[in-house]
Amino acid sequence: MIQLYNSLSRTKEEFVPNEPGKMKMYTCGPTVYHFAHIGNLRSYIMEDVLEKYFRYVGYDVTRVMNITDVGHLTGDNDEGEDKMVKGAVRENKTVMEIAKFYTDAFFADCKKLNIKTPDVVKPATECIDDFIRVIEGLLEKGYAYIAGGNVYFDTSKLKEYYVFNNFNEDDLEVGVREGVEADLNKKNKNDFVLWFTKSKFEDQALKWNSPWGVGYPGWHIECSCISMRYLGEQLDIHCGGIDNAFPHHTNEIAQSEAYLGHKWCNYWFHVHHLNTTGGKMSKSKGEFLTVSLLESKGYDPMVYRFFCLQSHYRKNLVFSYENLDNATVAYRKLIQKIAALKDGGDVDAKALAALKARFTDALDNDLNTSLAVTAVYDVLKAKCSDATKLAALADFDCVLSINLLEAAAKLREETPTAATETAAAAPKDAFDLEIEELIAKRAAAKKEKNYAEADRIRAYLAERGVTLKDTSQGTTYERA
Ligand code: AMP
Ligand code: ZN
């Protein structure tokens, strides 16, 4: 039984599909005006694990993703510049050239991170008729109005608009932020554009005919329509980064349910942010952290995936090169240990089932990937045959997708003896040296009766998976 935290109810709930054995899943795709940063990719990695886990436990999954190639402005409340036009101007290309280039770049990054391509991937510009049909329906039902040439969704027509319910309305008021002009056509501050005909951008590149004049769609309508086109009127899980909960997902729910006249999506899965030590991740300020940048610095994209899996998707995660270095060392050691396992022999079905139970217990509990990674280490420590261990690792990697067996095979090929030797007595790495230094500092603190400092060091190491053992011979340690 899979339990998932649902942003709608703000509780962990047992997953019950609309149709037995089937899971219909929708993912907000990238806005293809630039490369994805590794924060964006954290969301796609965790959603990939979610999809693969449902498949692993036997669900027939259909996953749909849009490509935002029109309508997304730099501010989510219909303010600011058009992201795609901004990208085209930056690179002196057409919007469609930009869209193609960054769509390809996005999937190239996904491939490096073992993120499976969804069953359906649909660019918004290919679904204009769907948007027009749904907007017409919303106008007919009285949920939309035309003002200043644009079509708006009327949020005052809903019983409940703030479905995720944890936002302070005042903070969201358009116009309160410096430099943001309130759109005076809006009857209510959270009304949003379904269709722009009166473009604020004289040079708007992409325009289509519509019953309301030549124009282009707002951002939110695309996800509702693309989901309905491929997944029908009822959706099981909708995913995205937490920043999309408001206004994007809130608006998706408003327009979809107003149009359909019934509940649309049962579970909302939001991935929390990857931040830098300096705060929010950005494509324009500070270092633009992409997969290619990490590769150019010598990092394996698989290590970034492993790093993401080590923490829970509902916690913010801080990216730093130091953290990635630690993940690199941990991943390398893990692969070395796997490379030392011997092929052949019998699989012990009972032992395998016990190992698998730990893995599924972890992921059944709100997709706890951090515990699922612990279950990988449990395999290596287990008292069973190597064949059983290899079978368990191959099985887990269908979900984790961190190349456990492939990387181990490669290591064995490259260094046939080193792999086994290093596993037996792994050489010290930078983290071992840091641990030893901290152990020495802790001993000095204890000597000075500064127990608070000694405890702080122990807790700090514990947080990083290091267990200290004080013995008569001094302090020893064990790394996770
Ligand atoms: P975008 O290309 O801006 O439409 O964003 C693509 C996905 O990345 C969306 O699901 C966002 O919610 C998500 N996202 C944006 N920033 C971050 C971040 N720092 N960490 C994790 N996910 C993010
Ligand atoms: Zn979306």
GROMACS .gro file of C-alpha atoms in nm, residues 17-389:
model
  373
   17PRO     CA    1  -0.648   0.498  -0.799
   18ASN     CA    2  -0.951   0.610  -0.995
   19GLU     CA    3  -0.938   0.281  -1.187
   20PRO     CA    4  -0.800  -0.032  -1.019
   21GLY     CA    5  -0.443  -0.108  -1.127
   22LYS     CA    6  -0.404   0.211  -1.329
   23MET     CA    7  -0.226   0.531  -1.242
   24LYS     CA    8  -0.264   0.843  -1.453
   25MET     CA    9   0.002   1.100  -1.384
   26TYR     CA   10   0.061   1.451  -1.515
   27THR     CA   11   0.384   1.646  -1.483
   28CYS     CA   12   0.438   2.015  -1.551
   29GLY     CA   13   0.711   2.018  -1.811
   30PRO     CA   14   0.991   2.268  -1.859
   31THR     CA   15   0.960   2.618  -1.996
   32VAL     CA   16   1.203   2.582  -2.284
   33TYR     CA   17   1.359   2.929  -2.294
   34HIS     CA   18   1.686   2.820  -2.135
   35PHE     CA   19   1.865   2.515  -1.996
   36ALA     CA   20   1.707   2.344  -1.696
   37HIS     CA   21   1.900   2.410  -1.377
   38ILE     CA   22   1.975   2.124  -1.144
   39GLY     CA   23   1.693   2.246  -0.916
   40ASN     CA   24   1.440   2.191  -1.194
   41LEU     CA   25   1.598   1.852  -1.249
   42ARG     CA   26   1.563   1.761  -0.882
   43SER     CA   27   1.186   1.781  -0.936
   44TYR     CA   28   1.205   1.562  -1.245
   45ILE     CA   29   1.429   1.306  -1.073
   46MET     CA   30   1.187   1.267  -0.781
   47GLU     CA   31   0.889   1.247  -1.016
   48ASP     CA   32   1.075   0.983  -1.215
   49VAL     CA   33   1.121   0.776  -0.899
   50LEU     CA   34   0.751   0.817  -0.823
   51GLU     CA   35   0.653   0.695  -1.170
   52LYS     CA   36   0.897   0.404  -1.162
   53TYR     CA   37   0.785   0.297  -0.817
   54PHE     CA   38   0.425   0.276  -0.928
   55ARG     CA   39   0.535   0.064  -1.222
   56TYR     CA   40   0.753  -0.147  -0.991
   57VAL     CA   41   0.459  -0.237  -0.767
   58GLY     CA   42   0.254  -0.332  -1.075
   59TYR     CA   43   0.052  -0.028  -1.176
   60ASP     CA   44  -0.022   0.037  -1.540
   61VAL     CA   45   0.108   0.397  -1.549
   62THR     CA   46   0.038   0.661  -1.812
   63ARG     CA   47   0.241   0.974  -1.767
   64VAL     CA   48   0.190   1.294  -1.963
   65MET     CA   49   0.407   1.604  -1.969
   66ASN     CA   50   0.368   1.936  -2.148
   67ILE     CA   51   0.641   2.150  -2.293
   68THR     CA   52   0.580   2.515  -2.219
   69ASP     CA   53   0.673   2.695  -2.538
   70VAL     CA   54   0.420   2.978  -2.516
   71GLY     CA   55   0.243   3.194  -2.260
   72HIS     CA   56   0.473   3.172  -1.955
   73LEU     CA   57   0.563   3.518  -1.835
   74THR     CA   58   0.851   3.590  -1.599
   75GLY     CA   59   0.597   3.662  -1.324
   76ASP     CA   60   0.346   3.387  -1.260
   77ASN     CA   61   0.064   3.641  -1.214
   78ASP     CA   62   0.058   3.745  -1.581
   79GLU     CA   63   0.314   4.013  -1.522
   80GLY     CA   64   0.662   4.064  -1.659
   81GLU     CA   65   0.814   3.962  -1.987
   82ASP     CA   66   0.733   3.661  -2.202
   83LYS     CA   67   0.999   3.402  -2.115
   84MET     CA   68   1.018   3.254  -2.465
   85VAL     CA   69   1.050   3.592  -2.636
   86LYS     CA   70   1.315   3.688  -2.382
   87GLY     CA   71   1.513   3.373  -2.472
   88ALA     CA   72   1.477   3.440  -2.845
   89VAL     CA   73   1.600   3.799  -2.810
   90ARG     CA   74   1.889   3.687  -2.589
   91GLU     CA   75   2.009   3.445  -2.855
   92ASN     CA   76   1.899   3.627  -3.165
   93LYS     CA   77   1.687   3.330  -3.277
   94THR     CA   78   1.319   3.267  -3.338
   95VAL     CA   79   1.098   3.146  -3.054
   96MET     CA   80   1.052   2.809  -3.223
   97GLU     CA   81   1.428   2.768  -3.269
   98ILE     CA   82   1.477   2.839  -2.901
   99ALA     CA   83   1.198   2.597  -2.809
  100LYS     CA   84   1.347   2.317  -3.017
  101PHE     CA   85   1.700   2.372  -2.892
  102TYR     CA   86   1.608   2.377  -2.522
  103THR     CA   87   1.358   2.093  -2.551
  104ASP     CA   88   1.636   1.876  -2.694
  105ALA     CA   89   1.877   2.001  -2.426
  106PHE     CA   90   1.623   1.914  -2.155
  107PHE     CA   91   1.584   1.556  -2.275
  108ALA     CA   92   1.961   1.521  -2.315
  109ASP     CA   93   1.996   1.618  -1.946
  110CYS     CA   94   1.717   1.377  -1.852
  111LYS     CA   95   1.897   1.097  -2.034
  112LYS     CA   96   2.218   1.164  -1.842
  113LEU     CA   97   2.019   1.146  -1.519
  114ASN     CA   98   1.831   0.829  -1.618
  115ILE     CA   99   1.500   1.015  -1.615
  116LYS     CA  100   1.256   0.823  -1.833
  117THR     CA  101   1.075   1.021  -2.102
  118PRO     CA  102   0.701   1.033  -2.018
  119ASP     CA  103   0.462   0.832  -2.236
  120VAL     CA  104   0.328   1.153  -2.387
  121VAL     CA  105   0.523   1.477  -2.426
  122LYS     CA  106   0.325   1.758  -2.584
  123PRO     CA  107   0.430   2.115  -2.666
  124ALA     CA  108   0.163   2.372  -2.579
  125THR     CA  109   0.182   2.527  -2.927
  126GLU     CA  110   0.041   2.202  -3.072
  127CYS     CA  111  -0.278   2.214  -2.865
  128ILE     CA  112  -0.420   2.560  -2.938
  129ASP     CA  113  -0.760   2.418  -3.050
  130ASP     CA  114  -0.799   2.240  -2.717
  131PHE     CA  115  -0.730   2.562  -2.527
  132ILE     CA  116  -0.983   2.755  -2.734
  133ARG     CA  117  -1.250   2.487  -2.680
  134VAL     CA  118  -1.206   2.485  -2.302
  135ILE     CA  119  -1.195   2.866  -2.280
  136GLU     CA  120  -1.518   2.881  -2.482
  137GLY     CA  121  -1.672   2.635  -2.235
  138LEU     CA  122  -1.560   2.846  -1.940
  139LEU     CA  123  -1.712   3.159  -2.097
  140GLU     CA  124  -2.040   2.974  -2.164
  141LYS     CA  125  -2.058   2.854  -1.804
  142GLY     CA  126  -1.992   3.203  -1.672
  143TYR     CA  127  -1.650   3.127  -1.522
  144ALA     CA  128  -1.465   3.360  -1.759
  145TYR     CA  129  -1.502   3.716  -1.883
  146ILE     CA  130  -1.351   3.937  -2.149
  147ALA     CA  131  -1.188   4.262  -2.044
  148GLY     CA  132  -0.952   4.491  -2.231
  149GLY     CA  133  -0.944   4.236  -2.513
  150ASN     CA  134  -0.816   3.947  -2.297
  151VAL     CA  135  -1.012   3.652  -2.159
  152TYR     CA  136  -0.984   3.609  -1.781
  153PHE     CA  137  -1.087   3.338  -1.539
  154ASP     CA  138  -1.319   3.478  -1.272
  155THR     CA  139  -1.195   3.338  -0.940
  156SER     CA  140  -1.487   3.495  -0.750
  157LYS     CA  141  -1.719   3.237  -0.911
  158LEU     CA  142  -1.563   2.954  -0.713
  159LYS     CA  143  -1.665   2.833  -0.367
  160GLU     CA  144  -1.301   2.778  -0.285
  161TYR     CA  145  -1.010   2.913  -0.481
  162TYR     CA  146  -0.714   2.872  -0.243
  163VAL     CA  147  -0.733   2.495  -0.244
  164PHE     CA  148  -0.385   2.443  -0.108
  165ASN     CA  149  -0.494   2.678   0.164
  166ASN     CA  150  -0.160   2.768   0.312
  167PHE     CA  151  -0.103   3.102   0.148
  168ASN     CA  152  -0.140   3.442   0.295
  169GLU     CA  153  -0.369   3.627   0.053
  170ASP     CA  154  -0.206   3.961   0.124
  171ASP     CA  155   0.136   3.834   0.023
  172LEU     CA  156  -0.003   3.725  -0.309
  173GLU     CA  157  -0.169   4.047  -0.405
  174VAL     CA  158  -0.055   4.148  -0.749
  175GLY     CA  159   0.082   4.498  -0.750
  176VAL     CA  160   0.218   4.492  -0.397
  177ARG     CA  161   0.559   4.385  -0.514
  178GLU     CA  162   0.783   4.663  -0.626
  179GLY     CA  163   0.791   4.722  -1.000
  180VAL     CA  164   0.481   4.509  -1.069
  181GLU     CA  165   0.186   4.679  -1.228
  182ALA     CA  166  -0.156   4.543  -1.133
  183ASP     CA  167  -0.360   4.442  -1.439
  184LEU     CA  168  -0.659   4.680  -1.416
  185ASN     CA  169  -0.870   4.455  -1.637
  186LYS     CA  170  -0.891   4.195  -1.362
  187LYS     CA  171  -1.210   4.201  -1.157
  188ASN     CA  172  -1.042   4.015  -0.871
  189LYS     CA  173  -0.678   4.023  -0.785
  190ASN     CA  174  -0.621   3.651  -0.849
  191ASP     CA  175  -0.812   3.631  -1.176
  192PHE     CA  176  -0.579   3.506  -1.443
  193VAL     CA  177  -0.546   3.527  -1.818
  194LEU     CA  178  -0.681   3.239  -2.025
  195TRP     CA  179  -0.619   3.406  -2.358
  196PHE     CA  180  -0.431   3.724  -2.447
  197THR     CA  181  -0.556   3.911  -2.752
  198LYS     CA  182  -0.449   4.253  -2.645
  199SER     CA  183  -0.087   4.157  -2.625
  200LYS     CA  184   0.126   4.362  -2.396
  201PHE     CA  185   0.409   4.267  -2.625
  202GLU     CA  186   0.400   4.441  -2.959
  203ASP     CA  187   0.645   4.188  -3.098
  204GLN     CA  188   0.469   3.875  -2.967
  205ALA     CA  189   0.610   3.608  -3.194
  206LEU     CA  190   0.345   3.337  -3.184
  207LYS     CA  191  -0.020   3.425  -3.244
  208TRP     CA  192  -0.327   3.227  -3.342
  209ASN     CA  193  -0.681   3.308  -3.454
  210SER     CA  194  -0.943   3.270  -3.187
  211PRO     CA  195  -1.309   3.368  -3.138
  212TRP     CA  196  -1.173   3.667  -2.940
  213GLY     CA  197  -0.923   3.784  -3.199
  214VAL     CA  198  -0.565   3.700  -3.283
  215GLY     CA  199  -0.367   3.616  -2.972
  216TYR     CA  200  -0.208   3.347  -2.760
  217PRO     CA  201  -0.293   3.139  -2.452
  218GLY     CA  202  -0.206   3.208  -2.090
  219TRP     CA  203   0.028   2.963  -1.921
  220HIS     CA  204  -0.208   2.776  -1.688
  221ILE     CA  205  -0.465   2.659  -1.942
  222GLU     CA  206  -0.211   2.442  -2.124
  223CYS     CA  207  -0.162   2.193  -1.843
  224SER     CA  208  -0.534   2.144  -1.781
  225CYS     CA  209  -0.603   2.088  -2.150
  226ILE     CA  210  -0.306   1.865  -2.226
  227SER     CA  211  -0.388   1.651  -1.923
  228MET     CA  212  -0.756   1.620  -2.024
  229ARG     CA  213  -0.665   1.541  -2.385
  230TYR     CA  214  -0.450   1.241  -2.296
  231LEU     CA  215  -0.569   1.133  -1.953
  232GLY     CA  216  -0.939   1.214  -1.965
  233GLU     CA  217  -1.152   1.387  -1.707
  234GLN     CA  218  -0.993   1.227  -1.403
  235LEU     CA  219  -0.634   1.237  -1.302
  236ASP     CA  220  -0.468   1.042  -1.021
  237ILE     CA  221  -0.150   1.236  -0.950
  238HIS     CA  222  -0.035   1.579  -1.061
  239CYS     CA  223   0.331   1.667  -0.998
  240GLY     CA  224   0.550   1.972  -0.999
  241GLY     CA  225   0.789   2.178  -0.795
  242ILE     CA  226   0.646   2.343  -0.484
  243ASP     CA  227   0.665   2.690  -0.642
  244ASN     CA  228   0.399   2.574  -0.888
  245ALA     CA  229   0.139   2.510  -0.616
  246PHE     CA  230   0.040   2.874  -0.636
  247PRO     CA  231  -0.071   3.020  -0.864
  248HIS     CA  232  -0.012   2.764  -1.141
  249HIS     CA  233  -0.166   2.451  -0.990
  250THR     CA  234  -0.430   2.647  -0.802
  251ASN     CA  235  -0.538   2.795  -1.136
  252GLU     CA  236  -0.524   2.458  -1.310
  253ILE     CA  237  -0.766   2.317  -1.053
  254ALA     CA  238  -0.993   2.623  -1.076
  255GLN     CA  239  -1.034   2.609  -1.453
  256SER     CA  240  -1.039   2.227  -1.489
  257GLU     CA  241  -1.305   2.172  -1.225
  258ALA     CA  242  -1.511   2.470  -1.342
  259TYR     CA  243  -1.502   2.327  -1.695
  260LEU     CA  244  -1.563   1.963  -1.603
  261GLY     CA  245  -1.810   2.025  -1.322
  262HIS     CA  246  -1.644   1.766  -1.095
  263LYS     CA  247  -1.324   1.690  -0.910
  264TRP     CA  248  -1.031   1.659  -1.146
  265CYS     CA  249  -0.718   1.540  -0.969
  266ASN     CA  250  -0.697   1.342  -0.646
  267TYR     CA  251  -0.332   1.372  -0.538
  268TRP     CA  252  -0.091   1.663  -0.565
  269PHE     CA  253   0.276   1.573  -0.535
  270HIS     CA  254   0.506   1.871  -0.484
  271VAL     CA  255   0.883   1.850  -0.478
  272HIS     CA  256   1.052   2.101  -0.251
  273HIS     CA  257   1.334   2.315  -0.372
  274LEU     CA  258   1.698   2.265  -0.427
  275ASN     CA  259   1.866   2.580  -0.300
  276THR     CA  260   2.221   2.701  -0.304
  277THR     CA  261   2.404   2.801   0.014
  278GLY     CA  262   2.325   3.159  -0.095
  279GLY     CA  263   1.949   3.089  -0.125
  280LYS     CA  264   1.721   3.046  -0.425
  281MET     CA  265   1.855   2.881  -0.740
  282SER     CA  266   1.850   3.107  -1.043
  283LYS     CA  267   1.918   3.093  -1.416
  284SER     CA  268   2.023   3.455  -1.430
  285LYS     CA  269   2.201   3.534  -1.103
  286GLY     CA  270   2.508   3.366  -0.960
  287GLU     CA  271   2.643   3.043  -1.107
  288PHE     CA  272   2.393   2.887  -1.349
  289LEU     CA  273   2.403   2.529  -1.225
  290THR     CA  274   2.337   2.288  -1.510
  291VAL     CA  275   2.420   1.922  -1.561
  292SER     CA  276   2.677   2.023  -1.825
  293LEU     CA  277   2.846   2.256  -1.579
  294LEU     CA  278   2.873   1.973  -1.324
  295GLU     CA  279   3.016   1.746  -1.594
  296SER     CA  280   3.268   2.010  -1.697
  297LYS     CA  281   3.387   2.014  -1.336
  298GLY     CA  282   3.433   1.637  -1.346
  299TYR     CA  283   3.114   1.526  -1.167
  300ASP     CA  284   2.921   1.221  -1.283
  301PRO     CA  285   2.550   1.307  -1.340
  302MET     CA  286   2.467   0.978  -1.164
  303VAL     CA  287   2.619   1.122  -0.849
  304TYR     CA  288   2.380   1.416  -0.869
  305ARG     CA  289   2.087   1.173  -0.895
  306PHE     CA  290   2.227   0.976  -0.599
  307PHE     CA  291   2.265   1.302  -0.405
  308CYS     CA  292   1.896   1.385  -0.468
  309LEU     CA  293   1.783   1.038  -0.363
  310GLN     CA  294   1.966   1.072  -0.032
  311SER     CA  295   1.710   1.323   0.089
  312HIS     CA  296   1.332   1.327   0.104
  313TYR     CA  297   1.147   1.515  -0.170
  314ARG     CA  298   0.947   1.716   0.084
  315LYS     CA  299   1.253   1.875   0.237
  316ASN     CA  300   1.447   2.160   0.089
  317LEU     CA  301   1.787   2.042  -0.020
  318VAL     CA  302   2.100   2.255  -0.020
  319PHE     CA  303   2.338   2.217  -0.307
  320SER     CA  304   2.707   2.285  -0.250
  321TYR     CA  305   3.013   2.141  -0.414
  322GLU     CA  306   3.115   2.004  -0.075
  323ASN     CA  307   2.787   1.812  -0.052
  324LEU     CA  308   2.835   1.681  -0.403
  325ASP     CA  309   3.192   1.578  -0.318
  326ASN     CA  310   3.059   1.377  -0.026
  327ALA     CA  311   2.800   1.216  -0.251
  328THR     CA  312   3.075   1.135  -0.503
  329VAL     CA  313   3.281   0.956  -0.238
  330ALA     CA  314   2.979   0.768  -0.103
  331TYR     CA  315   2.867   0.663  -0.451
  332ARG     CA  316   3.216   0.548  -0.546
  333LYS     CA  317   3.248   0.338  -0.230
  334LEU     CA  318   2.907   0.189  -0.289
  335ILE     CA  319   2.998   0.090  -0.643
  336GLN     CA  320   3.329  -0.055  -0.525
  337LYS     CA  321   3.145  -0.275  -0.277
  338ILE     CA  322   2.904  -0.393  -0.545
  339ALA     CA  323   3.195  -0.461  -0.784
  340ALA     CA  324   3.341  -0.694  -0.523
  341LEU     CA  325   3.030  -0.919  -0.522
  342LYS     CA  326   3.074  -1.248  -0.707
  343ASP     CA  327   2.850  -1.335  -0.998
  344GLY     CA  328   2.684  -1.677  -1.016
  345GLY     CA  329   2.540  -1.904  -0.749
  346ASP     CA  330   2.188  -1.936  -0.618
  347VAL     CA  331   1.944  -1.666  -0.524
  348ASP     CA  332   1.785  -1.725  -0.184
  349ALA     CA  333   1.422  -1.632  -0.251
  350LYS     CA  334   1.336  -1.585   0.116
  351ALA     CA  335   1.634  -1.356   0.183
  352LEU     CA  336   1.558  -1.160  -0.134
  353ALA     CA  337   1.197  -1.109  -0.027
  354ALA     CA  338   1.315  -0.976   0.312
  355LEU     CA  339   1.550  -0.728   0.145
  356LYS     CA  340   1.279  -0.617  -0.094
  357ALA     CA  341   1.039  -0.564   0.194
  358ARG     CA  342   1.273  -0.305   0.344
  359PHE     CA  343   1.294  -0.128   0.013
  360THR     CA  344   0.919  -0.120  -0.045
  361ASP     CA  345   0.853  -0.020   0.317
  362ALA     CA  346   1.071   0.286   0.255
  363LEU     CA  347   0.906   0.389  -0.069
  364ASP     CA  348   0.553   0.302   0.042
  365ASN     CA  349   0.604   0.560   0.314
  366ASP     CA  350   0.567   0.878   0.112
  367LEU     CA  351   0.845   0.785  -0.129
  368ASN     CA  352   1.121   0.790   0.130
  369THR     CA  353   1.415   0.760  -0.108
  370SER     CA  354   1.663   0.830   0.166
  371LEU     CA  355   1.552   0.509   0.344
  372ALA     CA  356   1.545   0.330   0.009
  373VAL     CA  357   1.915   0.415  -0.028
  374THR     CA  358   1.970   0.277   0.323
  375ALA     CA  359   1.799  -0.041   0.202
  376VAL     CA  360   2.072  -0.063  -0.065
  377TYR     CA  361   2.338  -0.054   0.207
  378ASP     CA  362   2.139  -0.313   0.403
  379VAL     CA  363   2.173  -0.546   0.104
  380LEU     CA  364   2.550  -0.518   0.118
  381LYS     CA  365   2.555  -0.590   0.492
  382ALA     CA  366   2.304  -0.879   0.471
  383LYS     CA  367   2.403  -1.236   0.552
  384CYS     CA  368   2.310  -1.398   0.222
  385SER     CA  369   2.473  -1.508  -0.102
  386ASP     CA  370   2.626  -1.257  -0.343
  387ALA     CA  371   2.380  -1.378  -0.605
  388THR     CA  372   2.093  -1.277  -0.376
  389LYS     CA  373   2.252  -0.939  -0.317
   0.00000   0.00000   0.00000
